[in-house]
Coordinates of C-alpha atoms and ligand atoms in Angstrom, one line a residue:
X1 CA 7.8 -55.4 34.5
X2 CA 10.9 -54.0 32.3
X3 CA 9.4 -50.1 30.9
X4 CA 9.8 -50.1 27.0
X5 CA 11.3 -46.9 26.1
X6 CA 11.9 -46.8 22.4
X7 CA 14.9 -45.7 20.8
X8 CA 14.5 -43.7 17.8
X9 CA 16.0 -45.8 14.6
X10 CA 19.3 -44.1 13.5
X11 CA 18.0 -43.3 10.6
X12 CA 14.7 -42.3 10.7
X13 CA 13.2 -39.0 9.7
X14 CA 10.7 -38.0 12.1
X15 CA 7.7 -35.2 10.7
X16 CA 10.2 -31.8 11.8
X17 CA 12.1 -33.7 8.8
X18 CA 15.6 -34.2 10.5
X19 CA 17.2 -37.2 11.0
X20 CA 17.7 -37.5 15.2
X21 CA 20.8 -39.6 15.8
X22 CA 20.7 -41.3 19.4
X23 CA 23.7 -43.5 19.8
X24 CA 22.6 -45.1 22.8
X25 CA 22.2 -48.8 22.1
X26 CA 20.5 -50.7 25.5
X27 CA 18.3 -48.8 28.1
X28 CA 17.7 -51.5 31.1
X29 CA 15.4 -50.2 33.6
X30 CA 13.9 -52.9 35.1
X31 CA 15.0 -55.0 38.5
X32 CA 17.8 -56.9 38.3
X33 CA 19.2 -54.4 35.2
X34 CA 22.6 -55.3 36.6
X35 CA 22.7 -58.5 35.8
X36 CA 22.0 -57.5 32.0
X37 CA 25.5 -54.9 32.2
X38 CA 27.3 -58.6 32.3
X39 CA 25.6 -60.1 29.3
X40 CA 26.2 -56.7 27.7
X41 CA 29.5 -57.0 28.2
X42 CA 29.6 -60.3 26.8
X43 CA 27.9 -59.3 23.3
X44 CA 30.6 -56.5 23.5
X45 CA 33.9 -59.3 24.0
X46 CA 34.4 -56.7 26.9
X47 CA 36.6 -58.3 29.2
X48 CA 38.1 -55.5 31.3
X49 CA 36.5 -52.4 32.5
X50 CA 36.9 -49.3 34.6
X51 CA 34.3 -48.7 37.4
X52 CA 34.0 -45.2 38.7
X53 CA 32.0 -44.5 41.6
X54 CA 32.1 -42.6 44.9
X55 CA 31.6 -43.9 48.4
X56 CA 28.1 -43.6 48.7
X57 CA 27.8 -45.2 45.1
X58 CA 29.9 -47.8 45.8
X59 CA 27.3 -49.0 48.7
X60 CA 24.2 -48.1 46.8
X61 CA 25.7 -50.2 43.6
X62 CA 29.0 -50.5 42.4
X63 CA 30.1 -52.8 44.9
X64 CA 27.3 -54.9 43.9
X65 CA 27.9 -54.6 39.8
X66 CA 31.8 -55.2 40.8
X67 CA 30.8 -58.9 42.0
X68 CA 28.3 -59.5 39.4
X69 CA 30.9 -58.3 36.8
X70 CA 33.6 -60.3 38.1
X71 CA 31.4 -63.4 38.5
X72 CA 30.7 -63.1 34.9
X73 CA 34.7 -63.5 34.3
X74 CA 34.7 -60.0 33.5
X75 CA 37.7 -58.1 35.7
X76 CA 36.4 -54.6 36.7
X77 CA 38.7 -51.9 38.2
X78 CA 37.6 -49.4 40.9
X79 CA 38.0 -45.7 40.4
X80 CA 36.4 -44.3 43.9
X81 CA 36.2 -40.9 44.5
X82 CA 36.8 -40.7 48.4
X83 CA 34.3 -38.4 49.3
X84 CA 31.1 -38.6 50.0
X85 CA 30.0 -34.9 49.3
X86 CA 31.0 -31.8 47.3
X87 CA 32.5 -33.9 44.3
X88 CA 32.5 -31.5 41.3
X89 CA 32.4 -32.2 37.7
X90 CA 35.2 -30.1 37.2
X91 CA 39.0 -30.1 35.7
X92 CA 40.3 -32.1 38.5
X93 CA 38.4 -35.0 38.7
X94 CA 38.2 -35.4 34.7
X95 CA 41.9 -35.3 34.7
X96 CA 41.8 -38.2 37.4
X97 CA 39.6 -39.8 35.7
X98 CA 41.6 -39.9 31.7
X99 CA 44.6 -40.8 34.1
X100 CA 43.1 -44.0 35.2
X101 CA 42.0 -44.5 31.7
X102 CA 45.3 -44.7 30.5
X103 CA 47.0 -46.4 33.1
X104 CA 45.6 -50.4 31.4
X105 CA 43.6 -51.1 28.6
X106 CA 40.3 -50.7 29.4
X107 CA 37.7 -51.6 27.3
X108 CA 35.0 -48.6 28.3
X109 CA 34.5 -46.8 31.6
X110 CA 31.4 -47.3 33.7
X111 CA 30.2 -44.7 35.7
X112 CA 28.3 -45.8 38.6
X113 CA 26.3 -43.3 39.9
X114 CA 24.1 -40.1 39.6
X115 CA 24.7 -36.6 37.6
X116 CA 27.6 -35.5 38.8
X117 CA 29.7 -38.9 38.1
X118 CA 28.1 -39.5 35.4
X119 CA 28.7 -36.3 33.7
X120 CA 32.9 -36.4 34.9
X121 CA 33.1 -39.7 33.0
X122 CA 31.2 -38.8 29.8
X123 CA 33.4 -35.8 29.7
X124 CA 36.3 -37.5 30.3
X125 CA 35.5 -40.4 27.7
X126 CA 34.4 -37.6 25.5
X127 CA 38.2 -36.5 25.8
X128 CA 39.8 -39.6 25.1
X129 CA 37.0 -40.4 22.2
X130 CA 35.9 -43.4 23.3
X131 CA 32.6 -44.4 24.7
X132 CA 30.7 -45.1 28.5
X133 CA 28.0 -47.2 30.0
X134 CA 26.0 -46.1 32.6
X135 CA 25.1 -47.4 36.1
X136 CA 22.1 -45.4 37.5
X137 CA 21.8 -44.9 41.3
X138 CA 19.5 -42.5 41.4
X139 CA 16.1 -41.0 40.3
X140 CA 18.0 -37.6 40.4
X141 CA 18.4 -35.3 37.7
X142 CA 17.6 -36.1 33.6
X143 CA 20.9 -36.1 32.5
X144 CA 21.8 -39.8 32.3
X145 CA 20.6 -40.7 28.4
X146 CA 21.5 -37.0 27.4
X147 CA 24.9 -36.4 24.9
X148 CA 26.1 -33.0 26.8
X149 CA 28.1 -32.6 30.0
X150 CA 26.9 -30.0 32.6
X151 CA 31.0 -29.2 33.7
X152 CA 32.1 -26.8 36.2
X153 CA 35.4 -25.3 35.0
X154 CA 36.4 -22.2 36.6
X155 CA 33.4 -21.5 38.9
X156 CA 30.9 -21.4 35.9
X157 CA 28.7 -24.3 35.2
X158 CA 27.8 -25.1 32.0
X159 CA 27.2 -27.7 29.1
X160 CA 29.8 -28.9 27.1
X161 CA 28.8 -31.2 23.8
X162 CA 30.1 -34.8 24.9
X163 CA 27.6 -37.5 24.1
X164 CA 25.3 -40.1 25.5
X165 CA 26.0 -43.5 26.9
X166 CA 26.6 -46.7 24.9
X167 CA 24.1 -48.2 27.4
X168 CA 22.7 -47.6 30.7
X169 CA 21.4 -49.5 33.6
X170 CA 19.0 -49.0 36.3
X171 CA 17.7 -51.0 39.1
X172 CA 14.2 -49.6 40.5
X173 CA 15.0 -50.6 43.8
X174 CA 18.2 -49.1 44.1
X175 CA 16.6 -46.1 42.9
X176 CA 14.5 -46.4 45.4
X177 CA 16.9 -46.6 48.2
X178 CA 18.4 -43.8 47.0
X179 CA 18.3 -40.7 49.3
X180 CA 14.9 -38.8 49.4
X181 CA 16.6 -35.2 48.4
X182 CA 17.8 -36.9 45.5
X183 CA 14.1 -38.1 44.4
X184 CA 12.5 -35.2 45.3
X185 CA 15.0 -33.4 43.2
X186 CA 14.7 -35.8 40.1
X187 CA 11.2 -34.5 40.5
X188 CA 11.7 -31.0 40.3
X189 CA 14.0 -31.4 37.3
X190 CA 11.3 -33.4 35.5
X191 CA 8.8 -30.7 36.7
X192 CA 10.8 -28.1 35.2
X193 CA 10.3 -29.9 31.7
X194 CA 6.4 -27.5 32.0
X195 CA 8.2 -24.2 32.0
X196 CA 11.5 -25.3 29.3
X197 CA 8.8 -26.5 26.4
X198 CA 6.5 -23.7 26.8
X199 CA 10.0 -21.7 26.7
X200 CA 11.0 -23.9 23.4
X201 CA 7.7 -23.3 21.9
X202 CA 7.8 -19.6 22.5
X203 CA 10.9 -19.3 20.8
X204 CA 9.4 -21.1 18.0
X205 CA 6.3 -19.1 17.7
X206 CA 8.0 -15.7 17.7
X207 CA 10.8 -16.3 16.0
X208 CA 11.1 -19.6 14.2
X209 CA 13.9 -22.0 16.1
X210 CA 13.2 -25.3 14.8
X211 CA 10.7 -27.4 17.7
X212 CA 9.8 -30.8 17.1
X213 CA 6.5 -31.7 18.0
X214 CA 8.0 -35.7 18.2
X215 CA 11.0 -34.9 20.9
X216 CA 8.0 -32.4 22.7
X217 CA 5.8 -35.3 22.9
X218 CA 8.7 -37.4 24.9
X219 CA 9.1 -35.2 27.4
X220 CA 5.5 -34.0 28.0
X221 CA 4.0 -37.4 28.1
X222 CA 6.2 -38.8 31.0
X223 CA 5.9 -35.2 32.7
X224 CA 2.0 -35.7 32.8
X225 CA 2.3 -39.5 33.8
X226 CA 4.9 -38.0 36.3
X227 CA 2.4 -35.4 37.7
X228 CA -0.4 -38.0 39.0
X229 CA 2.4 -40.3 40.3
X230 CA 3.9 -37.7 42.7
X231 CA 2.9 -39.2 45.8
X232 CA 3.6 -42.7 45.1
X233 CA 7.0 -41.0 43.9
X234 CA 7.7 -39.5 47.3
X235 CA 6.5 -42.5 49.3
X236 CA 9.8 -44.1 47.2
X237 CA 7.1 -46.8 45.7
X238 CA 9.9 -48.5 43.2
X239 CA 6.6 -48.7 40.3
X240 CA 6.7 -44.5 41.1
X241 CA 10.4 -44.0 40.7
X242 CA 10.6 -46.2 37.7
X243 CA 8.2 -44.2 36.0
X244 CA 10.0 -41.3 36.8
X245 CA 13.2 -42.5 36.1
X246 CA 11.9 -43.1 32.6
X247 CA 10.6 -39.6 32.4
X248 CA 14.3 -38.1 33.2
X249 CA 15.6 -41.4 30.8
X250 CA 12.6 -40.0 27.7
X251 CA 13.4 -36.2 28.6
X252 CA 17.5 -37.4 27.9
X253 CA 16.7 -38.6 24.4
X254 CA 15.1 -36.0 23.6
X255 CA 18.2 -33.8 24.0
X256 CA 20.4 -35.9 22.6
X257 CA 18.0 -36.7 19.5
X258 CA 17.9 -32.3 19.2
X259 CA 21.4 -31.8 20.4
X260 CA 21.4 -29.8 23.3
X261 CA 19.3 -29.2 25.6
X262 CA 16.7 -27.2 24.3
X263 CA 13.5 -29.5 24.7
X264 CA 14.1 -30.2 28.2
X265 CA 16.1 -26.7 29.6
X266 CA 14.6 -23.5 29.6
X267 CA 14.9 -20.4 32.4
X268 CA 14.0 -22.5 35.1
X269 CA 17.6 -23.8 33.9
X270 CA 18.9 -20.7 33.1
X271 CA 18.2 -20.0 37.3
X272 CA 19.7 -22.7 38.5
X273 CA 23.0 -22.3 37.1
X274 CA 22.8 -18.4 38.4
X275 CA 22.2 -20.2 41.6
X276 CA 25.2 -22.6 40.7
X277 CA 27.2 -19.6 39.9
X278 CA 26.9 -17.9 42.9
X279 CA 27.6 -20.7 44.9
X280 CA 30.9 -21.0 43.2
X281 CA 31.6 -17.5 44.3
X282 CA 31.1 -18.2 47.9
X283 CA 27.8 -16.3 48.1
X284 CA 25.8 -19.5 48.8
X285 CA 26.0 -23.1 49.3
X286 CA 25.6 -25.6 46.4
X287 CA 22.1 -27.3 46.0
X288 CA 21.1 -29.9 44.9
X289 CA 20.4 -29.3 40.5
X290 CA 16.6 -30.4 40.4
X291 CA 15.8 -28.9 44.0
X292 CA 17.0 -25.7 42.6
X293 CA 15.2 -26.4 39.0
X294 CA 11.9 -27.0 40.7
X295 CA 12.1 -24.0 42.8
X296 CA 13.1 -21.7 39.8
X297 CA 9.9 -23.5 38.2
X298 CA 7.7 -22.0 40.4
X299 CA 8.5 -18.0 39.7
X300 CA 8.9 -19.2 35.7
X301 CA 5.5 -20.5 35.4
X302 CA 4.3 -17.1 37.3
X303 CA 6.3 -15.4 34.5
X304 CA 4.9 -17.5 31.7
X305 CA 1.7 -16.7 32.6
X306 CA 2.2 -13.1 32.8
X307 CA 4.0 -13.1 29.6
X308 CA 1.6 -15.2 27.8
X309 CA -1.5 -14.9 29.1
X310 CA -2.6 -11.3 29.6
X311 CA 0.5 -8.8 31.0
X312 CA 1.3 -8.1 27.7
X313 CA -1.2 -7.2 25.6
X314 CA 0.4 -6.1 22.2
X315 CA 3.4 -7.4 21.1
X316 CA 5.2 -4.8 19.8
X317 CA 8.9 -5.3 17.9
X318 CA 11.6 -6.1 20.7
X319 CA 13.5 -3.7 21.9
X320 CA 17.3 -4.0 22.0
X321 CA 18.5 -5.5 25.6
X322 CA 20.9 -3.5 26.8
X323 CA 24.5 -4.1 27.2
X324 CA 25.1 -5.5 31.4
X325 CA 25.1 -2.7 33.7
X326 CA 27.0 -2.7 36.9
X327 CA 24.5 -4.2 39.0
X328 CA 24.2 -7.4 36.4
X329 CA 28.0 -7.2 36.4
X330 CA 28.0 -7.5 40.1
X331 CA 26.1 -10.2 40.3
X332 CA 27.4 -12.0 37.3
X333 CA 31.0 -11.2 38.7
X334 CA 32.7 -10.5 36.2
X335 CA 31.5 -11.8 33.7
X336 CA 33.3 -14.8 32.5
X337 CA 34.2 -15.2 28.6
X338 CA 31.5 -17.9 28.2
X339 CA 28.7 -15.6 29.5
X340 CA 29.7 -13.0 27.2
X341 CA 29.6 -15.3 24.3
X342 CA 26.4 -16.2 25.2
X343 CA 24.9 -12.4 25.3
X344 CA 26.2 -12.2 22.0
X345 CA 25.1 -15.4 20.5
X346 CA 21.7 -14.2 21.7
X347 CA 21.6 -10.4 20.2
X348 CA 22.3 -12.5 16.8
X349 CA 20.1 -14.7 17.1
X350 CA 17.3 -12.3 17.9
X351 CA 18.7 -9.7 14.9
X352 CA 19.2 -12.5 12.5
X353 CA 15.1 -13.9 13.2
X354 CA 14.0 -10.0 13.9
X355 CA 12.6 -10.3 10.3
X356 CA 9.9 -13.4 11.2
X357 CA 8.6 -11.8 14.6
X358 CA 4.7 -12.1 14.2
X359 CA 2.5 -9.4 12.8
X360 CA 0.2 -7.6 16.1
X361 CA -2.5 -8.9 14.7
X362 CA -0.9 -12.8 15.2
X363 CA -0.7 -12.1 18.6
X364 CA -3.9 -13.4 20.0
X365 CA -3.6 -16.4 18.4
X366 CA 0.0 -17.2 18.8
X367 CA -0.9 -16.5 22.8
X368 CA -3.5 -18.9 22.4
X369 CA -1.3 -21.8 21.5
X370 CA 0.9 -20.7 24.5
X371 CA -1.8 -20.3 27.3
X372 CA -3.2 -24.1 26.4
X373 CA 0.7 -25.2 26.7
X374 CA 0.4 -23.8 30.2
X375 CA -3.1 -26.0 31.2
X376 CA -0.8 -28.2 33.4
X377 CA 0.8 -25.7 35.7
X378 CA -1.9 -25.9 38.7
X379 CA -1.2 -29.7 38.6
X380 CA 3.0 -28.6 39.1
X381 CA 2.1 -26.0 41.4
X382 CA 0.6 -29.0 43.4
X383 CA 3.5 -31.4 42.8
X384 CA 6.0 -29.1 43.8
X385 CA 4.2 -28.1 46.5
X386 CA 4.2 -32.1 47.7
X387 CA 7.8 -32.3 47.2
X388 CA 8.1 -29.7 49.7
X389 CA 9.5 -27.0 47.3
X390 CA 8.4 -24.2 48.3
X391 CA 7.1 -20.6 46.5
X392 CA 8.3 -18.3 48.5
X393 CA 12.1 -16.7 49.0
X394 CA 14.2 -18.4 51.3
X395 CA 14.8 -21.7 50.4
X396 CA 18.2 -23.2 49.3
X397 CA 19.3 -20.3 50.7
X398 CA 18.0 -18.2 47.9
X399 CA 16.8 -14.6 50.0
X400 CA 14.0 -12.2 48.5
X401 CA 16.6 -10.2 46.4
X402 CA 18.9 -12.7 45.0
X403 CA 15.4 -14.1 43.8
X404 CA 14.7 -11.0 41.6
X405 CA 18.5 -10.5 41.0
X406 CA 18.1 -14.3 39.2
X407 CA 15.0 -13.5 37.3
X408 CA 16.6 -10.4 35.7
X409 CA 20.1 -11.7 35.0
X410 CA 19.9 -15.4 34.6
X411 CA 19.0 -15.2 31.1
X412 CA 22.4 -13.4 30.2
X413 CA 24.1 -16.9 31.3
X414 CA 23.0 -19.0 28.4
X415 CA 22.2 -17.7 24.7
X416 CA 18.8 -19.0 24.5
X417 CA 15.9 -17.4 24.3
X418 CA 13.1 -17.5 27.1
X419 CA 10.1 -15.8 28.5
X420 CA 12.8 -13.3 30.4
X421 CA 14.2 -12.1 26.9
X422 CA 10.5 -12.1 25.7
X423 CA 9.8 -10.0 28.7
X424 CA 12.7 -7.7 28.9
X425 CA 12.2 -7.0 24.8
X426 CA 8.6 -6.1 25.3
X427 CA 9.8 -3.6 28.2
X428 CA 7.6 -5.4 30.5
X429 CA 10.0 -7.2 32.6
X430 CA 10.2 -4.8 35.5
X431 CA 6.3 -5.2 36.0
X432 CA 6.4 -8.9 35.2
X433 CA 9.0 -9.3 38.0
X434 CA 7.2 -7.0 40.5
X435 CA 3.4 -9.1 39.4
X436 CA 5.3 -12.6 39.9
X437 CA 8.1 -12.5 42.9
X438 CA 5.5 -10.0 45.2
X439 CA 6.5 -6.2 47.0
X440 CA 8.9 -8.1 49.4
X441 CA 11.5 -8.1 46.5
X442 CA 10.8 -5.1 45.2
X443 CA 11.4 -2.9 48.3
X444 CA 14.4 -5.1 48.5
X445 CA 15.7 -4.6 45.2
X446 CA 15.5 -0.6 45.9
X447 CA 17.7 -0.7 49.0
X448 CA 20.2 -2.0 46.3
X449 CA 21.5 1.0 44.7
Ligands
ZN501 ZN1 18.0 -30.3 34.6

């Protein structure tokens, strides 16, 4: 049974009153989606395209879409990535990727396989202006319908605009095949989607950033359908992963309807990439994006709740954060010319809105809204918990007091606005990290300097 997930028309006007644009034009996920890439193809006159892929990719699918393609009369070229691990979306394999590109005339790239693959060719087609289909292979991360590019250039990961997919295909049972850390991360980044809206609709409350309550809606119904599916999920049932596949697909179009990544990204996100940053720099290995995500999502629910729901019981005017120290700059190394831009985007931001923060008196009320936002977080606690991502310091090789470290300075990576700028304006964030991460951290954090 094919999932319907409905595009929004080009031009429709939904009740936040803007038009969202979504350019994609054919979401398959269904078995046998393959088979409909060729009789896309053949409504496109497309007679000659470029299939990149990896090794693993290859096996899981592009093999497979390469005979299909080619039994269709349809000549498609291979662009395989040798290795089987570590492939980056950085400089280098974009580069490799436009070269191919240029080297015949192709009538669209495909990229066959997960997030990283997927983002290298949408960059890269972004580049050359032209557009990309999709080949899923995984359940893995929610970036497949989405128009940015998480890109690693110079150690720093971050999202550059690009756009979305002309159309994308998914087979359940690949999916399914899929390795399990790929799933179980999937899940985590489509877990994460608790913390980013209530993040989103924080932002909104306090200081007016436009949230609409019809992109909201597409992310939070799959994440509750996603939350009593967890186990079917994990036992790789195909029904499971198609549902969550369609969660990460819905939580996609939301981004690209808002344009970035606001409905579906919040500091859960903002930890990962401190996490990705640090692995760039040698101080850890790389993990895998929605492990990380779902981990992070853990101590940001703890910190939502504090925030939101009774650590902070006036709300008084922000204060100004202040400028990185040297302990920031010594985790942040550096810090690069993107993260500064982002600090500063942020201060105007908050100085331009400082005029709409709420009244005292609002404050009850505006809590209110946020605490019911938060009713699903024992059922994520649970899910996580299933998906054997843990609460506690230590795992993917995050210790005790990198784990506070990324609570304090994650937020100075990207310029929007979460529950750790909430915290840090309300001078409350030294407590709220000290309530939430537990006196292992804290005694830690001391021996710092
Ligand atoms: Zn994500």
């Amino acid at each position: 049974v094919a999932v319907a997930i409905d595009l929004p028309e080009g031009s429709s006007r939904c009740a936040c009153g803007i038009a969202h644009r979504v350019a994609i034009e054919e979401i398959a996920l269904e078995p046998g989606a393959v088979e409909r890439l060729a009789a896309y193809c053949d409504r496109k006159a497309w007679r000659r395209l470029l299939l990149v892929m990896d090794a693993n990719t290859r096996e899981a699918a592009g093999g497979a879409v390469a005979d299909g393609l080619l039994g269709a009369g349809i000549d498609a070229e291979e662009h395989c990535f040798g290795r089987r691990s570590g492939l980056i979306a950085d400089q280098e394999a974009v580069s490799a990727v436009r070269a191919r590109l240029g080297s015949g005339p192709f009538d669209t790239p495909v990229a066959v396989g997960s997030g990283v693959i997927t983002d290298i060719v949408r960059y890269a087609a972004h580049l050359e202006d032209r557009d990309f289909v999709s080949v899923a292979t995984a359940a893995s991360m929610d970036g497949y319908a989405s128009g940015v590019a998480a890109m690693e250039f110079g150690g720093v990961k971050l999202t550059y605009p690009a756009r979305a997919p002309l159309a994308i295909f998914a087979d359940p049972a690949v999916l399914a095949a899929a390795p399990a850390e790929l799933t179980r991360s999937g899940l985590g980044d489509m877990l994460g989607k608790a913390t980013a809206r209530v993040d989103w609709l924080a932002s909104h409350l306090l200081y007016g950033e436009h949230f609409c309550p019809e992109v909201d809606a597409r992310v939070l119904g799959p994440l509750t359908k996603t939350l009593d599916l967890v186990d079917a999920v994990l036992r790789a049932a195909p029904v499971a992963i198609e549902s969550l596949m369609q969660g990460l697909l819905e939580s996609g179009i939301a981004m690209a309807m808002i344009g970035s990544s606001r409905p579906a990204s919040g500091c859960e996100h903002h930890a990962s990439h401190f996490w990705d940053l640090l692995a760039a720099r040698g101080i850890r290995e790389h993990g895998q994006h929605g492990l990380q995500v779902g981990y992070a999502t853990h101590f940001a629910m703890r910190l939502q709740r504090f925030a939101f729901t009774g650590g902070v019981q006036e709300l008084a005017p922000p204060r100004e954060s202040v400028a990185l120290d040297a302990k920031a700059r010594a985790w942040l190394g550096g810090p690069p010319p993107e993260v500064v831009a982002a600090i500063e985007q942020k201060r105007r931001f908050t100085a331009e809105r400082a005029p709409r923060w709420p009244a005292p008196a609002d404050w009850a009320s505006l809590r209110a809204g946020l605490t019911t936002a938060q009713d699903l977080y024992p059922k994520v606690e649970r899910a996580l918990g299933a998906a054997e991502i843990p609460a506690a310091p230590g795992f993917l090789g995050v210790d005790a007091r990198t784990l506070r470290a990324t609570f304090r300075y994650a937020s100075n990576l990207r310029a929007r606005y979460t529950v750790i700028d909430f915290l840090d304006g309300q001078g409350a964030l030294d407590e709220a990290l000290e309530q939430t991460l537990g006196a292992a951290t804290s005694d830690l954090e001391r021996g710092d300097g």
